[in-house]
Structures are given as C-alpha cells and as structure tokens.
Coordinates of C-alpha atoms in Angstrom, one line a residue:
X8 CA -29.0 4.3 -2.0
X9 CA -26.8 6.2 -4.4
X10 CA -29.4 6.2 -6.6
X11 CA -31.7 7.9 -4.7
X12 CA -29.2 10.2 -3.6
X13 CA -28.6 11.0 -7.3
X14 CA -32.2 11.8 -7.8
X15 CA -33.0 13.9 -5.2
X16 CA -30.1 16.4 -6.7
X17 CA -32.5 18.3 -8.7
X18 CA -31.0 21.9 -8.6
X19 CA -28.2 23.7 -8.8
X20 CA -28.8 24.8 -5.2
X21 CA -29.0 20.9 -4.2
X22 CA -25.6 20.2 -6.0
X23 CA -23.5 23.0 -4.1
X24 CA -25.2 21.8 -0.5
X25 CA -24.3 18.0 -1.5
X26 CA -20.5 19.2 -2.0
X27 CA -20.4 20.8 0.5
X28 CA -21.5 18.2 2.9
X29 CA -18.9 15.5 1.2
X30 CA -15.9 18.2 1.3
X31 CA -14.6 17.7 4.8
X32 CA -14.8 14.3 4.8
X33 CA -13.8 13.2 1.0
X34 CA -10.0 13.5 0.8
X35 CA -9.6 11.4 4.2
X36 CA -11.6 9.0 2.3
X37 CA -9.6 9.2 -0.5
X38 CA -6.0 8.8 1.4
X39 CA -7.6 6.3 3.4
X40 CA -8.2 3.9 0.3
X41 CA -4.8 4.7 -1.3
X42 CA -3.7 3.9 1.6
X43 CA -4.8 0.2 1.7
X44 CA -4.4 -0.2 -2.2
X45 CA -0.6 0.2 -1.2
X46 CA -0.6 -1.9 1.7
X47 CA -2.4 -4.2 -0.3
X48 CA 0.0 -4.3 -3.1
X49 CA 3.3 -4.4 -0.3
X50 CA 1.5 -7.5 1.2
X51 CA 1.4 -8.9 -2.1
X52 CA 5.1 -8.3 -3.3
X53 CA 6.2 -9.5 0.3
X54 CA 4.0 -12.9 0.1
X55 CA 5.2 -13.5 -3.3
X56 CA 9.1 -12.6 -2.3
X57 CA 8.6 -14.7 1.1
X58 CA 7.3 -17.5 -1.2
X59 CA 10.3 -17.2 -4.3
X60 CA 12.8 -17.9 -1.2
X61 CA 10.6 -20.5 0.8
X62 CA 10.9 -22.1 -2.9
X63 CA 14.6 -21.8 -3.1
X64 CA 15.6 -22.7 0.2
X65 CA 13.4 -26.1 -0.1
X66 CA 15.2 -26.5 -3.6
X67 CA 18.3 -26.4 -1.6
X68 CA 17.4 -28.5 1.3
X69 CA 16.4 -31.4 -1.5
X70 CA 19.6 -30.4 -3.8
X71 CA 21.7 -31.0 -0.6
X72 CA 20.1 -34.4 0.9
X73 CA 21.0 -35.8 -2.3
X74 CA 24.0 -35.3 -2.3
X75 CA 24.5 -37.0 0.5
X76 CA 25.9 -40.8 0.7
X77 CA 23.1 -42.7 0.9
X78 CA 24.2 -44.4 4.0
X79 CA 23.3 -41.1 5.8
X80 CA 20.4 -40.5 3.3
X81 CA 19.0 -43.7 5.1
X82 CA 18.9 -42.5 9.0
X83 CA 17.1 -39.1 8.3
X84 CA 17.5 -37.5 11.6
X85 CA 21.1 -37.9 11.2
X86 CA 21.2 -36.3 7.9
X87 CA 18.7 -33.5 9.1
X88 CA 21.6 -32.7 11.9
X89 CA 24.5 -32.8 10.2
X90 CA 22.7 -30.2 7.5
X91 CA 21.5 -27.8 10.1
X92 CA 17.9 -27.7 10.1
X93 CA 15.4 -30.3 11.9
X94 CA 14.1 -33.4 10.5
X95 CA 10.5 -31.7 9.7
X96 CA 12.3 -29.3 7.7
X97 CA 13.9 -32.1 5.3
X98 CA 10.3 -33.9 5.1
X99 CA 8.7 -30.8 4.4
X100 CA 11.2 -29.7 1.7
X101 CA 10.2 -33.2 -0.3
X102 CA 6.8 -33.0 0.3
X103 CA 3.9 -31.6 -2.6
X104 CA 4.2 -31.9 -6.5
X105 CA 7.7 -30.1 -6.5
X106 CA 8.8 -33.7 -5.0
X107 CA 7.1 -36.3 -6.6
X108 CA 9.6 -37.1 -9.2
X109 CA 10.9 -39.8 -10.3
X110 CA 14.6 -40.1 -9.1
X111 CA 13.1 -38.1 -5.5
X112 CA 14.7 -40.3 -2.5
X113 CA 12.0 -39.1 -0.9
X114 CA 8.7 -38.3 -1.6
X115 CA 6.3 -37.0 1.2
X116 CA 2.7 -36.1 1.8
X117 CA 1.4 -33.7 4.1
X118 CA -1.2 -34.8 6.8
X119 CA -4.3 -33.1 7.6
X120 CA -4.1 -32.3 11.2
X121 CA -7.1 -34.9 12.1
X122 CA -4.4 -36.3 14.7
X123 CA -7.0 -38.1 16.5
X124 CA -8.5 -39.6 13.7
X125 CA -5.0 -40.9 11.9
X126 CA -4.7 -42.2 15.4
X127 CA -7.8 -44.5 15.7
X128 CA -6.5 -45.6 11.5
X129 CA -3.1 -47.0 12.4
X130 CA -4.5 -50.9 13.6
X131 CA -4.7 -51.2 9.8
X132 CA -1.1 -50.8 9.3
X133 CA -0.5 -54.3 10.9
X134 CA 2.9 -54.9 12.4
X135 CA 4.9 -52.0 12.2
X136 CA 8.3 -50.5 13.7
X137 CA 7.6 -47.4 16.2
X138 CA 10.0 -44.6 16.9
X139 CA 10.1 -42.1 19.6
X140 CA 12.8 -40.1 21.2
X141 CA 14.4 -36.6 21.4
X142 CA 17.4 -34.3 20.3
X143 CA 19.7 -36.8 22.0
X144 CA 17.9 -40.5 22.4
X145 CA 15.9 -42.8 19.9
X146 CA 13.6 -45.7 21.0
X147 CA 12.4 -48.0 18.7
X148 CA 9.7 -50.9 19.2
X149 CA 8.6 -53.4 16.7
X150 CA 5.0 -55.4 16.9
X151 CA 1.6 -54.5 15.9
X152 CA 0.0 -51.0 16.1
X153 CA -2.6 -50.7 18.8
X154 CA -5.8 -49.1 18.7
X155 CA -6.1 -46.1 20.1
X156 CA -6.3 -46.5 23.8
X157 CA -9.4 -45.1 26.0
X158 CA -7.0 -41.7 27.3
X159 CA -8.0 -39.3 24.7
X160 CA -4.3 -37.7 25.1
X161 CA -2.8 -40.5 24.3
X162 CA -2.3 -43.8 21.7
X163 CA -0.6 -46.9 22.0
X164 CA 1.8 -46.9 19.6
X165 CA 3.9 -50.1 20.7
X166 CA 3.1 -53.8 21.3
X167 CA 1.8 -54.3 25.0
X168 CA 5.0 -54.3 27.4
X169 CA 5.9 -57.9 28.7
X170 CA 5.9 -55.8 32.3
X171 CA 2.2 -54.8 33.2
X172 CA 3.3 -52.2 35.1
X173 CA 5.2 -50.4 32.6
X174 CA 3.6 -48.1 30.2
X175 CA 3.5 -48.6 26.5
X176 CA 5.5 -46.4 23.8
X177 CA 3.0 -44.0 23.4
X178 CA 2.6 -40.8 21.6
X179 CA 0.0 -38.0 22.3
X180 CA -1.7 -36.3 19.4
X181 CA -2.3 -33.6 21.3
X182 CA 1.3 -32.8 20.6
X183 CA 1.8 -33.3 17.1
X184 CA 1.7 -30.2 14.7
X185 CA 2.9 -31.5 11.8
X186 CA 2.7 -35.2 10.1
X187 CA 3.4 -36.8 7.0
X188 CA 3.5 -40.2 5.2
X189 CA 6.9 -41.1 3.6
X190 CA 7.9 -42.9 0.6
X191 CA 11.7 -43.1 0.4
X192 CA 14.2 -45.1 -2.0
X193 CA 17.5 -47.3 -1.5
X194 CA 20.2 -47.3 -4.2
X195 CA 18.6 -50.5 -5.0
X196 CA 15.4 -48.9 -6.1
X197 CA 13.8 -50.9 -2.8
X198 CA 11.4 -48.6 -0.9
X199 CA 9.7 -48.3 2.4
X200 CA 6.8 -46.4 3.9
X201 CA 6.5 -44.5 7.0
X202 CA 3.8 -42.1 8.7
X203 CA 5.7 -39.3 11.1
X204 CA 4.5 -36.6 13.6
X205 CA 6.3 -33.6 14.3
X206 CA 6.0 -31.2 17.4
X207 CA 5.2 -27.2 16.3
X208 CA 9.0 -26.9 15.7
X209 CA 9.6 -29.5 13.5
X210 CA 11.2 -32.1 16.1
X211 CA 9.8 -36.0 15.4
X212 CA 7.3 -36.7 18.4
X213 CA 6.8 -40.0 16.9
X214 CA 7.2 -42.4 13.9
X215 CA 5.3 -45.5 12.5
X216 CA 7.8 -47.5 9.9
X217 CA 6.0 -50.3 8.1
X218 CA 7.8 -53.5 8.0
X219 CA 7.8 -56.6 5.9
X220 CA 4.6 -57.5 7.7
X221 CA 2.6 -55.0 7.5
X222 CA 0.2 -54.2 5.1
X223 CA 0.8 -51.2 2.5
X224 CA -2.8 -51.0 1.3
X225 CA -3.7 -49.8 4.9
X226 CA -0.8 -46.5 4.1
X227 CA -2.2 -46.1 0.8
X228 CA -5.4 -45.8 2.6
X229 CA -4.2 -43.4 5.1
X230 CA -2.7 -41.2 2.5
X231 CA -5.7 -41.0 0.4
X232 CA -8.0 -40.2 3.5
X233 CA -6.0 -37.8 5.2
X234 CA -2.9 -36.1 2.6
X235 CA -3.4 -32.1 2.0
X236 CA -1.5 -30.0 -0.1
X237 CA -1.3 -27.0 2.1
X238 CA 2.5 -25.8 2.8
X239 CA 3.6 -26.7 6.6
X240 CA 5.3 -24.0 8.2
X241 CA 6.7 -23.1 11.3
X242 CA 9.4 -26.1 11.1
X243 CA 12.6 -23.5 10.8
X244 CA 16.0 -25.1 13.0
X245 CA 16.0 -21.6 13.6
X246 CA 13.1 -21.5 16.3
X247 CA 14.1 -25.6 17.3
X248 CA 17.3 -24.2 18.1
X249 CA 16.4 -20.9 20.1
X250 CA 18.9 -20.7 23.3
X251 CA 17.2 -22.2 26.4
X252 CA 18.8 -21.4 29.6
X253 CA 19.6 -23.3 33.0
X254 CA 16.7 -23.4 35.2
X255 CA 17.2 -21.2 39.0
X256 CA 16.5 -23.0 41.5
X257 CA 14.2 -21.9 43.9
X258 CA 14.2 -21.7 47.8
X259 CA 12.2 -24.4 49.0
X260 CA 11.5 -26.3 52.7
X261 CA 14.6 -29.4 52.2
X262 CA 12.6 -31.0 55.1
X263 CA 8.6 -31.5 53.1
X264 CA 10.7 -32.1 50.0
X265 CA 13.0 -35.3 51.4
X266 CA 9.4 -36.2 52.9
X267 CA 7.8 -36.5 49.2
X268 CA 10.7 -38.5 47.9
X269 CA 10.4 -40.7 51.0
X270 CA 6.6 -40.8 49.4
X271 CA 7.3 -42.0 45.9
X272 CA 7.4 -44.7 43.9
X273 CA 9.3 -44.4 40.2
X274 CA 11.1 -42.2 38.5
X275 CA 7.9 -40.7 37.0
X276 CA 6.8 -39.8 40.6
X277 CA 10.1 -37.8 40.5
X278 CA 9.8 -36.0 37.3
X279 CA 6.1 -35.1 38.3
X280 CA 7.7 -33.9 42.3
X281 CA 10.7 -31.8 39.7
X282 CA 8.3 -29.9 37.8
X283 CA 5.9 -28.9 40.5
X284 CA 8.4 -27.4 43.4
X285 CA 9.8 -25.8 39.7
X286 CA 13.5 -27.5 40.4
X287 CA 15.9 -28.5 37.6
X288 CA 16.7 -32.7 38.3
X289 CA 20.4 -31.3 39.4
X290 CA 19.0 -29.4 41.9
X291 CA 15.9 -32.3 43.2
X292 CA 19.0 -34.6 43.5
X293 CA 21.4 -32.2 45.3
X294 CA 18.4 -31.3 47.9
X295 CA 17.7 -34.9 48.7
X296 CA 21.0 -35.8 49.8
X297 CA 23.6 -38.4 49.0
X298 CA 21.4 -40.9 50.6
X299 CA 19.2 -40.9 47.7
X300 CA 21.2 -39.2 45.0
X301 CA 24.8 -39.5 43.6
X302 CA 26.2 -38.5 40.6
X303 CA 27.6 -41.2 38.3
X304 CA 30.4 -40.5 35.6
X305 CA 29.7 -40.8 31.8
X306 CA 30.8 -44.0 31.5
X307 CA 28.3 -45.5 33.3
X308 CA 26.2 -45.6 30.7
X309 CA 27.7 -47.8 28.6
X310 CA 28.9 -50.4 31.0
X311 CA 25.3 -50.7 32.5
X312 CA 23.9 -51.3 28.9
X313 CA 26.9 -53.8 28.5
X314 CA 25.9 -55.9 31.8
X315 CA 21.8 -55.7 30.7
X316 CA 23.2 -57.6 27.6
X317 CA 25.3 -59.9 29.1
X318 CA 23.3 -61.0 31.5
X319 CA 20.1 -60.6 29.4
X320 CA 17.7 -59.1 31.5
X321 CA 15.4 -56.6 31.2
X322 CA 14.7 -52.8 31.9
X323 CA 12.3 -49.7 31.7
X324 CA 13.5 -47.4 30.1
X325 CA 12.2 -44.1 29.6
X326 CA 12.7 -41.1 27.2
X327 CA 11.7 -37.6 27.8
X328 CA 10.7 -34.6 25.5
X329 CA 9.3 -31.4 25.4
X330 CA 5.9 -32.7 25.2
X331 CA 5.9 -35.9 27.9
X332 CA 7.8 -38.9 28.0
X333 CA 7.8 -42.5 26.8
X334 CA 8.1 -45.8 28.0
X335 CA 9.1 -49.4 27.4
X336 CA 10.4 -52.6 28.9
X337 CA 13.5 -53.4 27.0
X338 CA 15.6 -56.4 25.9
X339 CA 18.9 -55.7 24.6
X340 CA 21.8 -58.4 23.4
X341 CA 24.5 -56.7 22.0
X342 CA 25.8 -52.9 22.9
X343 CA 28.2 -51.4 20.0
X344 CA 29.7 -47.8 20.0
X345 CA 29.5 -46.4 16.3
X346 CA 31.3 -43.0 16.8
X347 CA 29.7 -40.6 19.3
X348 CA 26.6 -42.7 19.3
X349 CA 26.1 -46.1 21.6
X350 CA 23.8 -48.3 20.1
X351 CA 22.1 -51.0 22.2
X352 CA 20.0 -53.4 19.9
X353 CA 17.8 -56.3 21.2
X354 CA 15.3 -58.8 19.0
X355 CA 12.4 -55.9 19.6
X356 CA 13.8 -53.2 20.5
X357 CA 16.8 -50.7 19.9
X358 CA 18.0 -47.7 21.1
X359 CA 20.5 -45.1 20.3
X360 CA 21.6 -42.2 22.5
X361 CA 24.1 -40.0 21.3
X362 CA 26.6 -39.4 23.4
X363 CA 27.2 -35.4 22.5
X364 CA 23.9 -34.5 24.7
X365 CA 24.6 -36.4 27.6
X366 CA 26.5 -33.8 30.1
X367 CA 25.4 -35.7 33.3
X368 CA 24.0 -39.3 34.9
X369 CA 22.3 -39.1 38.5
X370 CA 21.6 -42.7 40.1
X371 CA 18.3 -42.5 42.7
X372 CA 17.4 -44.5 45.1
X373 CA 13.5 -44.4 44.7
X374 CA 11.3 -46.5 47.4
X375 CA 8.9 -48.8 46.1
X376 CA 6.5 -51.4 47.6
X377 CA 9.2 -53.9 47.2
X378 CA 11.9 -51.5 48.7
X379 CA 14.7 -49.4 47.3
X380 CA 14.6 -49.4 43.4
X381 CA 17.5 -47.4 41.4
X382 CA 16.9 -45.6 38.7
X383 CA 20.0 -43.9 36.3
X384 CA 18.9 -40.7 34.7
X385 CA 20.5 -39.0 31.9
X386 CA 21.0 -35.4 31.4
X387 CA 21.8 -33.2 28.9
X388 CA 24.0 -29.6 29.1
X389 CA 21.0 -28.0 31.0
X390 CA 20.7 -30.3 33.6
X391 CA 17.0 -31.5 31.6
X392 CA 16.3 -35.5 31.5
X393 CA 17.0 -37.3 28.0
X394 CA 16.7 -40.6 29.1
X395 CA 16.0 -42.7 32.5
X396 CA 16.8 -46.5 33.0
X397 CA 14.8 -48.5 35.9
X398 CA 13.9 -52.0 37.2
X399 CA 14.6 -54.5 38.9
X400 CA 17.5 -55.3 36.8
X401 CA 19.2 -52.0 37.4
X402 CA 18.6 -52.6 41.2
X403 CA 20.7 -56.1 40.8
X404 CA 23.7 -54.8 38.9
X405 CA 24.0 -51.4 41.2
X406 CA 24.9 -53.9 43.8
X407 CA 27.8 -55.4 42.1
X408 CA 29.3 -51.8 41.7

C-alpha cells in the first residue's frame, strides 16, 4: 500500500498535498511510538531486576535451609516456619537446574498443573504415606493410594477407613495451585521421594511420601509425564500471612437456629449450618446454649488423646483448611509432648497439632440416629476450626469427666 502511495506522488504539487495531509497527525504518531519503545524498555529493566532478586532471594532461602541441623532439615514444614516463609516457598527455592546439584538436600520438580490427571496417576505409586493438615494440625495416613474416586472434586488419598461412615483423607485438585515431586537427602546419603500440592499461597493442601513399599519407578514416571520448568510464583509468606480478622456475628432468629442443630447429625452438618447463617463456631456455640455447647480448657486436649490411647479405641477425626476439610478414623497408642507440639502416633496413623494455634476447644453435643454424640473442636486465635475429634469413643470418655 505504501508502494502505491509512493507512486501515485508524481508532482511536486502531489508531494506538498501528501505533507500536508500527514502533518497534523505525524508527531502524535511519533510520541506515541517513543512512547511504548520506553515503556517497552522500563518493562524490560523491571522484569530483569524483579528476576536478579527473585534469584537472590531463592539463593538465600536454599543457603539458609542448609544451614540448618538436619534434624529440622527433615520435617520441612517446621523448617519453612521457623525461617519465615511457607513451605511452597522452600520447595520452590530448590526446584529447576539452579537445584539439581549434587550436595542439594533437596532437589524438586515443578508440576504441570494437570491436577486431575496426576490424580488418576497416583495408584501406581503403591503403598504410600499421605499428609494433610493446616497452619496448626498434621494428619498422616499410611496404605495404598486409591484411584481417583467418581467426585470429580475430590481423590482418595488414604486407605479406605475401617468406619464406613467416615470419609477418607481426601484432597481436592480443584484446590491445588502449585505441586511438586521431591527428592531429599539424609546425612547418610539415604533419600526419599514425595509428590506435594500447595494451595495459591504456598500452604501444603496435601502430600504423598513414598515408603519402603512403594514403587519408585511409578515417581520416576510421574516426573517424567508431568515436571515443567516454568517458575511458580505467587507462594510469598507475605500474602500466606496477610492479617485476617474475627468474623461479626450477625443478628440471626436463636429459635430456627437451635431448631437446625436439633436437625443435625455430625460435626460436618455444623460446619456446613456455621458457614451458611455466616457465624464464627464461637458465636454457633454461644447461640445454641450450654445445653449443646460448653467451652473446654486447653488441656483437654491432651488428656482426651491420652485416654483414646490407653484405652485403645478409635476416633474421627477431622482437620479443616481454607479449602475443605479432611477426614479419618484414627488409632493412636502412645501420646508424647515434644515442646509446643503434642504428637499422638498409632500403627497407621499420626498426628501432630501444635499447640501455639489452639486458642480455644468447644465440646457439642450433636444428635444422631443413635442419640447424643460429642464432638471436641479446636480453634485457633480467630475463633476458625483446626481440628475436630468425634465418635463413639469420644461419647464414652465425656461420660467419665
């Protein structure tokens, strides 16, 4: 089109008239692309500045989980807290070339985000040990990985529950942002695999830690189908930390609401009656009356883990997050405090709840089709659920109190 535009300039006369036309318009034009060759070149020097520190700040995460005693080293969410950032951050400061080096106690690989996918892949893995939790509460199961079960928002991620009618440990892929597979080191040179999932702000959702039974080839596998080396972002402790604040309670009729707790049947049916009449588990206890609510001191906690263990029964117990909860039946036989952290262990199970979160424990009194069933909830400075213990079990000791 130029061309033509060239050609039909045949005169002087044709020459003036073409200025003229391209006068008004021509240094607007010209700004206009200086103006995005500068942007363009800001952008550039900013991505490239952004990058240098992203660099130096991983450099540092990995520079200082080294130099940690490896004890620590070993129990990574541990380590992640006492450096101030979240686990996903430490993962995602070993993972890419920079970290596969020999002498790395960790080395990581990023995970396409075909959640779905890695889902339906981890049968293959065999008998594995499965970890789920929050800021203040990790369950762990050990058996073999499940298929992926018929709910597309959910996959089994925990041997079936002895109980029927509890749940399994499950983990909804929905919710993961970010996942990786991990290869990390003893000081013995001895090392063990795991695949992890992360929510958007770099808090584990869930984790899948192969065992002496399961089968490596099936990780290898997984790595090879599904690694990337695109960066993950997004997993600062700055946003995991941002300030929540205590929930108002609103005005609501006491009478309908006593009616719906006369109406339900776990401590689920409560957290799903909480979060629609928009009231904080404080406030759903306080409005339905000491008959089916009382508040429990802290150190109920630890003698009703002590009496599960003693008298070896089981429980339900479940953990909430910000994306859902989890569920298992659990056997524990021995309870042992190890600082500000109680640790209940059992031949399949273990949990650890750490007692800095827990700010307050509720016992309900929930109807059921076998009558009045307790359940002890958990909750943290907020007045949010961690963690909720129920059964039958819980139901048998409450009398002896």
């Amino acid at each position: 089109m130029t061309s033509m535009l060239y050609d039909a300039v045949t005169t002087e006369e044709d020459c003036q008239l073409l200025q003229h036309r391209i006068a008004p318009i021509w240094p607007a034009a010209l700004e206009s692309s200086r103006k995005q060759q500068r942007n363009s070149s800001r952008n550039q020097v900013r991505r490239s500045r952004d990058q240098k520190q992203l660099s130096e700040r991983l450099s540092r995460i990995r520079a200082a989980y080294a130099g940690l005693p490896l004890p620590l080293q070993h129990r990574r969410y541990e380590a992640a807290r006492y450096m101030g950032i979240t686990e996903g951050e430490l993962i995602a400061a070993h993972a890419g070339p920079a970290s596969l080096r020999d002498g790395d106690p960790i080395k990581a690989h990023r995970l396409r985000p075909q959640w779905r996918r890695i889902a339906d892949a981890l049968p293959v893995l065999g008998t594995v040990r499965t970890i789920v939790g929050n800021a203040w509460c990790r369950l762990e199961s050990t058996g073999a990985a499940d298929k992926a079960m018929s709910n597309p928002q959910s996959v089994a991620l925990a041997p079936p529950p002895v109980d029927r009618r509890t749940r399994d440990a499950r983990a909804q892929p929905r919710a993961w942002s970010h996942g990786f597979a991990i290869e990390q080191r003893d000081a013995a040179g001895a090392s063990w695999q795991s695949l992890q999932f992360f929510d958007p702000l770099g808090l584990s959702v869930a984790e899948v830690v192969l065992t002496e039974g399961s089968h490596v080839r099936g990780f290898h596998e997984i790595v090879r189908r599904f690694s990337t080396s695109e960066p993950a972002t997004g997993l600062s402790a700055a946003a995991a930390n941002q300030p929540r604040h205590h929930r108002i309670d609103p005005v609501i009729d006491e009478a309908a609401f006593r009616a719906a707790w006369s109406a339900m049947r776990s401590v689920n049916d409560l957290m799903r009656l909480r979060a629609c009449s928009r009231l904080s588990f404080a406030g759903a206890c306080r409005l339905a009356g000491p008959e089916f609510a009382r508040e429990l001191p802290g150190s109920a906690v630890l003698r009703l883990l002590e009496a599960l263990a003693h008298l070896k029964l089981g429980m339900a117990v479940h953990v909430y997050g910000r994306t859902g909860y989890q569920s298992r039946r659990c056997e524990f036989n021995g309870v042992r405090v190890d600082g500000d952290v109680v640790r209940a262990e059992g031949p399949q199970h273990g949990l650890s709840l750490y007692l800095a979160g827990m700010h307050h424990v509720w016992l309900v009194v929930l109807p059921s089709n076998d009558g009045l069933r307790h359940s002890m909830v958990l909750l943290d400075k907020l007045a949010e659920p961690v963690v909720a213990f129920s059964g039958s079990a819980l139901t048998h000791i409450m009398k002896g109190w």
